[in-house]
Amino acid sequence: MNEVQLKECIEGMLKGDDTFKYGMLSRLQEDCENFLSPIAFGYQSTRALWAKNVNHQIQIMTALHNALDVKPIWLTMEQLHDYERRMTAM
């Protein structure tokens, strides 16, 4: 996905209601967990990520998180930054 496609993807997701945003954010978080877990399918493989790219995955998650008025208790912005740090270090 190139930068234009990424922007269009994010814009499309942000048009969804909060239920969609929470669900998508949860799914993307699960992808990150699989990417980071040595016992999970997809360990260190961008194929395990919905966006197929670590930076794009984090950008989408950040946009979804920022768009929510009521932030999820199961994913903070600090945790998002930690995912980014850990995933880009691999």
PDB file of C-alpha atoms in Angstrom:
ATOM      1  CA  MET A   1       0.000   0.000   0.000  1.00  0.00           C
ATOM      2  CA  ASN A   2       1.489   3.341  -0.986  1.00  0.00           C
ATOM      3  CA  GLU A   3       1.020   6.592   0.941  1.00  0.00           C
ATOM      4  CA  VAL A   4      -2.016   7.696  -1.097  1.00  0.00           C
ATOM      5  CA  GLN A   5      -3.706   4.343  -0.540  1.00  0.00           C
ATOM      6  CA  LEU A   6      -2.851   4.528   3.157  1.00  0.00           C
ATOM      7  CA  LYS A   7      -4.428   7.980   3.434  1.00  0.00           C
ATOM      8  CA  GLU A   8      -7.562   6.789   1.620  1.00  0.00           C
ATOM      9  CA  CYS A   9      -7.721   3.699   3.819  1.00  0.00           C
ATOM     10  CA  ILE A  10      -7.521   5.776   7.001  1.00  0.00           C
ATOM     11  CA  GLU A  11     -10.112   8.254   5.721  1.00  0.00           C
ATOM     12  CA  GLY A  12     -12.472   5.385   4.936  1.00  0.00           C
ATOM     13  CA  MET A  13     -12.042   3.817   8.357  1.00  0.00           C
ATOM     14  CA  LEU A  14     -12.626   7.114  10.108  1.00  0.00           C
ATOM     15  CA  LYS A  15     -16.040   7.344   8.429  1.00  0.00           C
ATOM     16  CA  GLY A  16     -17.131   4.257  10.339  1.00  0.00           C
ATOM     17  CA  ASP A  17     -18.996   4.471  13.623  1.00  0.00           C
ATOM     18  CA  ASP A  18     -17.273   4.002  16.972  1.00  0.00           C
ATOM     19  CA  THR A  19     -18.215   0.313  17.114  1.00  0.00           C
ATOM     20  CA  PHE A  20     -16.341  -0.249  13.859  1.00  0.00           C
ATOM     21  CA  LYS A  21     -13.359   1.800  15.079  1.00  0.00           C
ATOM     22  CA  TYR A  22     -13.100  -0.138  18.351  1.00  0.00           C
ATOM     23  CA  GLY A  23     -13.410  -3.440  16.514  1.00  0.00           C
ATOM     24  CA  MET A  24     -10.807  -2.557  13.926  1.00  0.00           C
ATOM     25  CA  LEU A  25      -8.440  -1.214  16.551  1.00  0.00           C
ATOM     26  CA  SER A  26      -8.798  -4.440  18.517  1.00  0.00           C
ATOM     27  CA  ARG A  27      -8.108  -6.530  15.417  1.00  0.00           C
ATOM     28  CA  LEU A  28      -5.021  -4.467  14.557  1.00  0.00           C
ATOM     29  CA  GLN A  29      -3.774  -4.811  18.138  1.00  0.00           C
ATOM     30  CA  GLU A  30      -4.148  -8.585  17.920  1.00  0.00           C
ATOM     31  CA  ASP A  31      -2.051  -8.519  14.732  1.00  0.00           C
ATOM     32  CA  CYS A  32       0.668  -6.642  16.621  1.00  0.00           C
ATOM     33  CA  GLU A  33       0.598  -9.211  19.410  1.00  0.00           C
ATOM     34  CA  ASN A  34       0.989 -12.027  16.857  1.00  0.00           C
ATOM     35  CA  PHE A  35       3.838 -10.171  15.167  1.00  0.00           C
ATOM     36  CA  LEU A  36       5.657  -9.863  18.498  1.00  0.00           C
ATOM     37  CA  SER A  37       4.959 -13.321  19.930  1.00  0.00           C
ATOM     38  CA  PRO A  38       7.545 -16.024  19.187  1.00  0.00           C
ATOM     39  CA  ILE A  39       4.896 -18.718  19.706  1.00  0.00           C
ATOM     40  CA  ALA A  40       2.276 -17.176  17.410  1.00  0.00           C
ATOM     41  CA  PHE A  41       1.747 -17.653  13.710  1.00  0.00           C
ATOM     42  CA  GLY A  42       3.205 -14.584  12.034  1.00  0.00           C
ATOM     43  CA  TYR A  43       6.109 -13.940  14.395  1.00  0.00           C
ATOM     44  CA  GLN A  44       8.124 -11.055  12.928  1.00  0.00           C
ATOM     45  CA  SER A  45       6.253 -11.365   9.646  1.00  0.00           C
ATOM     46  CA  THR A  46       4.503  -8.395   8.124  1.00  0.00           C
ATOM     47  CA  ARG A  47       2.125 -10.917   6.558  1.00  0.00           C
ATOM     48  CA  ALA A  48       0.555 -11.160  10.036  1.00  0.00           C
ATOM     49  CA  LEU A  49      -0.300  -7.456   9.930  1.00  0.00           C
ATOM     50  CA  TRP A  50      -3.516  -6.198   8.376  1.00  0.00           C
ATOM     51  CA  ALA A  51      -1.610  -3.345   6.722  1.00  0.00           C
ATOM     52  CA  LYS A  52       1.307  -5.631   5.710  1.00  0.00           C
ATOM     53  CA  ASN A  53       3.674  -2.893   6.938  1.00  0.00           C
ATOM     54  CA  VAL A  54       4.652  -2.004  10.519  1.00  0.00           C
ATOM     55  CA  ASN A  55       4.608   1.768  10.024  1.00  0.00           C
ATOM     56  CA  HIS A  56       1.274   1.711   8.189  1.00  0.00           C
ATOM     57  CA  GLN A  57      -0.236  -0.536  10.855  1.00  0.00           C
ATOM     58  CA  ILE A  58       0.787   1.922  13.587  1.00  0.00           C
ATOM     59  CA  GLN A  59      -0.419   4.930  11.589  1.00  0.00           C
ATOM     60  CA  ILE A  60      -3.843   3.348  11.119  1.00  0.00           C
ATOM     61  CA  MET A  61      -4.069   2.398  14.783  1.00  0.00           C
ATOM     62  CA  THR A  62      -3.053   5.885  15.869  1.00  0.00           C
ATOM     63  CA  ALA A  63      -5.650   7.506  13.607  1.00  0.00           C
ATOM     64  CA  LEU A  64      -8.387   5.208  14.916  1.00  0.00           C
ATOM     65  CA  HIS A  65      -7.357   5.808  18.527  1.00  0.00           C
ATOM     66  CA  ASN A  66      -7.257   9.576  18.046  1.00  0.00           C
ATOM     67  CA  ALA A  67     -10.699   9.545  16.419  1.00  0.00           C
ATOM     68  CA  LEU A  68     -12.368   7.994  19.469  1.00  0.00           C
ATOM     69  CA  ASP A  69     -13.811  10.351  22.070  1.00  0.00           C
ATOM     70  CA  VAL A  70     -13.856   7.586  24.666  1.00  0.00           C
ATOM     71  CA  LYS A  71     -10.448   5.943  24.552  1.00  0.00           C
ATOM     72  CA  PRO A  72     -10.283   2.181  25.018  1.00  0.00           C
ATOM     73  CA  ILE A  73      -8.972   1.076  28.397  1.00  0.00           C
ATOM     74  CA  TRP A  74      -7.314  -1.908  26.728  1.00  0.00           C
ATOM     75  CA  LEU A  75      -5.061   0.209  24.486  1.00  0.00           C
ATOM     76  CA  THR A  76      -3.419   3.456  25.506  1.00  0.00           C
ATOM     77  CA  MET A  77      -1.368   5.748  23.328  1.00  0.00           C
ATOM     78  CA  GLU A  78       1.677   4.742  25.390  1.00  0.00           C
ATOM     79  CA  GLN A  79       1.030   1.106  24.480  1.00  0.00           C
ATOM     80  CA  LEU A  80       0.730   2.092  20.831  1.00  0.00           C
ATOM     81  CA  HIS A  81       4.117   3.790  21.015  1.00  0.00           C
ATOM     82  CA  ASP A  82       5.516   0.683  22.690  1.00  0.00           C
ATOM     83  CA  TYR A  83       4.193  -1.508  19.858  1.00  0.00           C
ATOM     84  CA  GLU A  84       5.851   0.819  17.371  1.00  0.00           C
ATOM     85  CA  ARG A  85       9.167   0.756  19.230  1.00  0.00           C
ATOM     86  CA  ARG A  86       9.213  -3.026  19.636  1.00  0.00           C
ATOM     87  CA  MET A  87       8.026  -3.827  16.127  1.00  0.00           C
ATOM     88  CA  THR A  88      10.404  -1.491  14.316  1.00  0.00           C
ATOM     89  CA  ALA A  89      13.325  -2.838  16.366  1.00  0.00           C
ATOM     90  CA  MET A  90      12.840  -6.328  14.921  1.00  0.00           C
TER      91      MET A  90
END
